[in-house]
């Protein structure tokens, strides 16, 4: 082989090597990446938690009825504990901005706490009528119905033994989008003074989107009134971790229903502009709560119904609350026309709740999606009448995330 030929051959071989390097390396890298990703995905899939429900005894009611506690978990490990006594949400663990789970609702460690001391209706389902009916009276088709006057001279949250104090039949299950608990209750004609046999179904779903979704439905065999809600006290810093005055609140409402001194709506819808009831621009709950304002005086703080900005029964954003330290955010969506924002003004430190935490004034707030208080006596408010052939429906979603 002469020198020129030798040099040409070497050059060709080097070129081929370089080409090989540049052509094969990316292919190899791509192959390796692909393999790594596949095994990572497989590992992730193996690790992925499936939505789950488990059940354990929670205690016995005074008549001996066995009550259970259902633990619902979603694919992210978010957990809701719900009992079939009163449909009460006993605990709700959601992540902060670092992923740390904390229980963000007030309550008791055991059934006994709820049986003996649930004056504040902590975590419960409320019915047949959420909030107040003036003087415990209303008329339907010319007949007057009389209800318990269990809040001064008014009727509150369904009476002496409302839906918060009854045993609900329970059926739990999992779906691809989360874990659910279906609760049913039949309220007999005349129960707590209300007409009609009313069959109620409430489905709690803890979805994989970190939502606690509540779907309510009800039917009746006689014309009646109905207004259901859910009464969790939230503290997004964690239950028992101080007051809620630093939470930033947004409420999607231009108006609220002002009340008289006994918290019965006057029937007017008042514009929130220029008042401490304006939460269209997010504000700390505590920023104006103690201002010298007649309505705040009547409620001892916020305890009012906001008229949500919406069209008809669409599921729309009602409120968004952010707790600055944990970064937790809760959004509330509802099909209802109103929301009661109550700042735990009557909590007074006499209750020792979960994990020995004492609940002082304003240690929790409620956002109760609802029809307006005293609607049965207020012809100008959206109707709460349910007819025998009709169906009551409500969906409310509490959605959690952190930033
Ligand atoms: C009412 C308050 C009441 C609280 C607990 C709220 O829905 O608006 O006035 O004190 O429930 O009973």
XYZ file of C-alpha atoms and ligand atoms in Angstrom:
415
model
C 0.000 0.000 0.000
C 1.479 3.336 -0.960
C 1.568 6.249 1.386
C -1.246 8.207 -0.327
C -3.559 5.242 -0.214
C -2.697 4.607 3.444
C -3.451 8.260 4.353
C -6.776 8.166 2.477
C -7.858 4.973 4.196
C -7.009 6.371 7.672
C -8.887 9.584 6.951
C -11.962 7.593 5.818
C -11.786 5.420 8.975
C -11.529 8.492 11.219
C -14.468 10.126 9.464
C -16.477 6.966 9.922
C -15.582 6.883 13.632
C -16.620 10.501 14.111
C -19.836 9.952 12.176
C -20.472 6.820 14.226
C -19.925 8.777 17.441
C -22.286 11.587 16.429
C -24.908 9.343 14.922
C -24.903 6.575 17.508
C -24.439 8.586 20.697
C -27.738 10.468 20.477
C -29.485 7.242 19.535
C -27.872 5.536 22.522
C -28.675 8.452 24.785
C -32.266 8.450 23.579
C -32.483 4.708 24.174
C -31.053 5.068 27.693
C -33.390 7.973 28.490
C -36.285 5.946 27.229
C -35.331 2.955 29.356
C -34.833 5.132 32.460
C -38.162 6.886 31.930
C -39.963 3.590 31.472
C -38.565 2.164 34.667
C -39.312 5.444 36.498
C -42.881 5.353 35.231
C -43.196 1.731 36.296
C -41.849 2.593 39.741
C -44.284 5.546 39.944
C -47.177 3.348 38.905
C -46.226 0.772 41.505
C -46.022 3.537 44.128
C -49.298 5.266 43.091
C -51.878 5.070 45.822
C -55.285 3.930 44.735
C -58.366 5.682 46.188
C -59.541 3.695 49.172
C -62.209 3.532 51.874
C -61.928 1.727 55.176
C -64.348 1.524 58.057
C -63.946 1.285 61.807
C -66.345 1.469 64.772
C -66.733 5.029 66.092
C -68.981 4.386 69.095
C -72.600 3.833 70.033
C -75.525 6.244 70.075
C -77.626 6.508 73.244
C -80.104 3.934 71.871
C -77.255 1.468 71.246
C -76.987 2.030 67.490
C -73.466 1.258 66.280
C -71.892 4.208 64.476
C -68.948 3.897 62.077
C -66.106 6.101 60.958
C -65.186 5.874 57.263
C -61.694 6.842 56.143
C -61.581 7.972 52.521
C -58.187 8.428 50.852
C -57.432 9.640 47.341
C -54.496 8.960 44.986
C -52.418 11.686 46.686
C -52.901 10.433 50.233
C -55.400 13.197 51.088
C -57.733 11.810 53.730
C -61.282 12.547 54.910
C -62.867 10.823 57.889
C -66.645 10.874 57.879
C -69.111 9.288 60.279
C -72.645 8.118 59.559
C -73.816 9.933 62.710
C -74.957 13.320 61.350
C -72.858 12.798 58.198
C -70.131 14.574 60.128
C -66.716 15.222 58.563
C -64.549 14.351 61.566
C -61.197 15.164 59.997
C -59.807 16.325 56.667
C -56.081 16.116 56.000
C -54.741 18.196 53.099
C -51.174 19.235 52.118
C -49.503 22.592 52.735
C -47.034 24.098 50.246
C -44.312 21.652 51.337
C -46.607 18.657 51.036
C -47.163 18.305 54.801
C -50.636 17.038 55.660
C -52.631 18.737 58.419
C -56.168 18.298 59.659
C -58.009 21.483 58.622
C -61.408 20.976 60.289
C -62.486 21.301 63.921
C -64.110 18.376 65.696
C -63.838 15.687 68.351
C -61.701 12.578 68.685
C -64.668 10.329 69.405
C -68.435 9.975 68.970
C -69.066 10.956 72.567
C -67.785 14.478 71.893
C -70.346 14.916 69.116
C -73.182 13.327 71.132
C -72.604 15.506 74.189
C -71.321 18.779 72.870
C -72.092 19.566 69.262
C -73.930 22.851 69.836
C -71.739 24.407 67.123
C -72.791 21.688 64.591
C -69.129 20.934 63.836
C -68.621 19.180 60.504
C -72.263 18.116 60.230
C -74.897 17.865 57.522
C -77.661 20.367 58.235
C -81.344 19.825 57.438
C -84.193 19.993 56.844
C -83.568 23.727 56.863
C -80.106 25.241 57.137
C -79.950 28.468 59.149
C -82.983 30.283 60.563
C -86.731 30.339 60.081
C -88.271 33.352 61.856
C -90.221 32.488 65.001
C -90.192 28.817 63.917
C -93.215 29.300 61.636
C -94.023 29.236 57.958
C -97.077 28.736 55.747
C -97.476 26.423 52.765
C -100.695 26.278 50.739
C -102.512 28.151 53.523
C -101.427 25.737 56.287
C -99.179 27.048 59.055
C -96.378 24.769 60.259
C -94.758 25.246 63.660
C -91.175 24.273 64.357
C -88.954 24.217 67.414
C -87.728 27.658 68.517
C -84.229 26.522 69.381
C -82.363 29.796 68.790
C -84.009 32.517 70.848
C -87.454 32.809 69.298
C -86.235 31.459 65.950
C -85.742 27.993 64.469
C -82.120 27.046 63.636
C -80.556 24.257 61.532
C -83.568 21.932 61.401
C -84.598 21.999 65.061
C -83.930 19.956 68.176
C -82.923 16.827 66.311
C -81.883 17.887 62.854
C -80.002 15.883 60.223
C -76.803 16.554 62.192
C -78.029 14.280 65.009
C -79.496 11.327 63.131
C -78.116 8.003 61.964
C -77.556 7.790 58.210
C -77.352 4.485 56.276
C -73.963 4.333 54.623
C -72.503 2.713 51.524
C -68.882 3.268 50.655
C -67.053 2.696 47.386
C -64.190 3.669 45.155
C -64.316 5.108 41.641
C -61.423 5.873 39.290
C -61.688 9.562 40.308
C -61.761 9.008 44.081
C -63.369 7.432 47.110
C -66.977 8.004 48.087
C -69.485 7.571 50.872
C -73.207 7.583 50.105
C -75.443 8.462 53.028
C -79.221 8.104 53.033
C -81.853 9.184 55.512
C -85.642 9.140 55.493
C -87.148 11.999 57.469
C -90.708 11.107 58.452
C -93.743 13.278 57.773
C -94.035 15.672 60.722
C -90.449 15.185 61.914
C -89.374 18.388 63.687
C -92.704 19.848 62.522
C -91.974 19.742 58.764
C -94.474 18.204 56.312
C -93.812 15.212 54.027
C -91.782 12.023 54.117
C -88.466 13.246 52.733
C -85.839 10.847 51.358
C -82.391 12.394 51.359
C -79.186 11.155 49.738
C -75.832 12.796 50.293
C -72.759 11.554 48.426
C -69.383 12.650 49.745
C -66.570 12.082 47.220
C -62.914 12.692 47.971
C -61.639 13.133 44.423
C -58.124 12.708 43.069
C -58.195 16.452 42.343
C -58.078 17.026 46.135
C -61.721 18.028 46.325
C -64.306 17.122 48.897
C -67.384 17.007 46.716
C -70.885 16.848 48.199
C -73.854 15.879 46.023
C -77.210 16.205 47.738
C -80.599 15.063 46.476
C -84.038 14.702 48.049
C -87.629 13.879 47.226
C -90.884 14.296 49.173
C -94.418 12.885 49.119
C -96.019 16.191 50.268
C -95.210 19.784 49.438
C -92.479 20.893 51.836
C -89.468 23.187 52.238
C -85.848 22.094 52.144
C -82.437 23.741 52.431
C -79.427 21.494 53.078
C -75.853 22.434 53.863
C -72.554 21.310 55.317
C -71.167 22.857 58.514
C -67.408 22.225 58.740
C -65.347 24.769 60.649
C -62.124 25.250 58.679
C -58.753 26.441 59.839
C -56.296 26.067 56.956
C -53.311 26.440 59.308
C -54.485 23.218 60.988
C -57.246 22.648 63.536
C -56.567 24.249 66.919
C -53.680 26.346 65.507
C -55.010 29.762 66.560
C -57.673 32.002 65.086
C -58.592 32.378 61.436
C -58.274 36.178 61.276
C -55.196 36.166 58.992
C -56.852 33.986 56.334
C -57.375 35.940 53.122
C -60.983 35.698 51.964
C -62.573 36.234 48.570
C -66.349 35.933 48.194
C -67.866 36.092 44.746
C -70.797 38.294 45.712
C -71.840 41.912 45.175
C -74.666 41.702 47.720
C -75.582 40.132 51.043
C -78.798 39.710 52.993
C -78.709 42.091 55.987
C -80.514 40.880 59.090
C -82.286 42.121 62.187
C -80.791 41.723 65.642
C -81.849 38.055 65.804
C -80.115 37.241 62.479
C -83.347 37.058 60.458
C -82.980 38.662 56.996
C -84.844 41.929 56.500
C -85.711 40.777 52.959
C -83.475 43.394 51.345
C -80.346 42.630 49.315
C -77.623 45.110 50.268
C -74.661 46.078 48.083
C -71.353 45.212 49.752
C -69.486 48.182 48.237
C -67.926 50.405 50.900
C -68.868 47.989 53.728
C -66.821 45.419 55.716
C -68.785 42.794 53.737
C -66.845 43.526 50.544
C -64.651 40.474 49.860
C -64.615 40.865 46.088
C -61.065 42.086 46.538
C -59.449 39.458 48.830
C -59.002 40.736 52.397
C -57.929 39.291 55.728
C -60.958 38.001 57.636
C -59.814 39.993 60.661
C -59.140 43.285 58.846
C -62.602 44.797 59.440
C -64.370 42.201 61.628
C -64.489 44.412 64.719
C -65.442 47.618 62.952
C -68.299 49.626 64.362
C -70.939 48.343 61.950
C -74.551 47.514 62.804
C -74.563 44.246 60.815
C -71.274 43.051 62.325
C -72.753 43.914 65.713
C -75.846 41.767 65.044
C -73.694 38.813 63.984
C -70.950 39.345 66.622
C -68.670 39.286 63.579
C -69.440 37.744 60.194
C -72.500 35.507 60.323
C -74.345 36.443 57.151
C -75.566 35.142 53.845
C -73.843 36.451 50.707
C -75.847 36.523 47.446
C -73.553 34.810 44.969
C -72.829 36.376 41.575
C -74.228 33.747 39.227
C -76.840 32.744 36.703
C -79.335 30.079 37.755
C -78.067 26.822 39.220
C -74.654 26.689 37.526
C -71.798 25.231 39.572
C -69.707 28.366 40.135
C -66.916 29.652 42.331
C -68.395 31.042 45.540
C -65.300 31.708 47.666
C -61.546 31.307 47.840
C -59.608 31.349 51.127
C -55.841 31.416 51.547
C -53.862 30.857 54.718
C -50.554 32.739 54.325
C -48.227 30.605 56.479
C -49.095 27.143 55.166
C -49.937 28.409 51.671
C -53.108 26.287 51.755
C -55.928 27.509 49.565
C -59.524 26.329 49.644
C -61.997 27.101 46.887
C -65.718 26.547 47.248
C -67.901 25.890 44.217
C -71.645 25.502 44.467
C -74.916 25.287 42.619
C -76.629 27.213 45.453
C -77.636 30.891 45.284
C -76.079 31.863 48.636
C -73.320 31.174 51.115
C -73.283 31.719 54.880
C -69.892 32.965 55.986
C -69.676 32.437 59.744
C -66.509 33.227 61.683
C -66.970 31.022 64.750
C -68.049 34.019 66.827
C -69.755 31.820 69.402
C -66.820 29.481 70.025
C -65.684 30.513 73.499
C -62.941 28.163 74.667
C -65.356 25.827 76.480
C -64.820 23.077 73.919
C -61.754 20.874 73.947
C -61.614 19.217 70.557
C -59.317 16.826 68.705
C -55.859 16.165 70.125
C -56.702 18.233 73.235
C -56.973 21.501 71.276
C -59.123 24.187 72.871
C -61.391 26.035 70.436
C -61.434 29.723 71.263
C -63.446 32.462 69.586
C -62.901 32.577 65.804
C -60.691 29.483 65.691
C -62.639 28.254 62.657
C -64.837 29.619 59.879
C -67.735 28.037 58.008
C -68.687 28.508 54.376
C -72.172 27.033 54.165
C -73.592 26.879 50.644
C -77.335 27.358 50.919
C -80.591 29.026 49.979
C -81.139 32.263 51.865
C -82.126 32.100 55.558
C -85.865 32.366 56.312
C -86.786 31.882 52.632
C -90.106 30.178 53.550
C -91.237 33.586 54.908
C -89.568 35.753 52.270
C -91.509 35.821 48.991
C -88.711 37.839 47.338
C -86.056 35.131 47.894
C -85.477 32.138 45.572
C -87.951 29.393 46.446
C -87.120 26.484 48.770
C -90.407 24.664 48.151
C -90.090 21.028 47.088
C -93.090 19.411 45.383
C -93.883 15.685 45.412
C -92.887 15.255 41.780
C -89.832 17.451 42.038
C -86.254 16.667 43.023
C -84.006 18.742 45.240
C -80.399 18.786 44.037
C -77.280 20.532 45.204
C -73.575 20.122 44.473
C -70.919 21.852 46.556
C -67.186 21.293 46.196
C -64.417 22.234 48.623
C -61.183 22.150 46.585
C -57.743 22.276 48.195
C -54.304 23.196 46.891
C -51.258 25.098 48.122
C -48.923 27.793 46.781
C -75.153 30.195 62.060
C -74.690 30.787 63.360
C -74.665 29.702 64.377
C -73.757 28.610 63.898
C -73.626 27.445 64.831
C -74.210 29.132 61.666
O -74.618 28.548 60.481
O -75.269 31.173 61.056
O -75.530 31.838 63.762
O -74.242 30.175 65.614
O -74.199 28.142 62.667
O -74.768 27.074 65.372
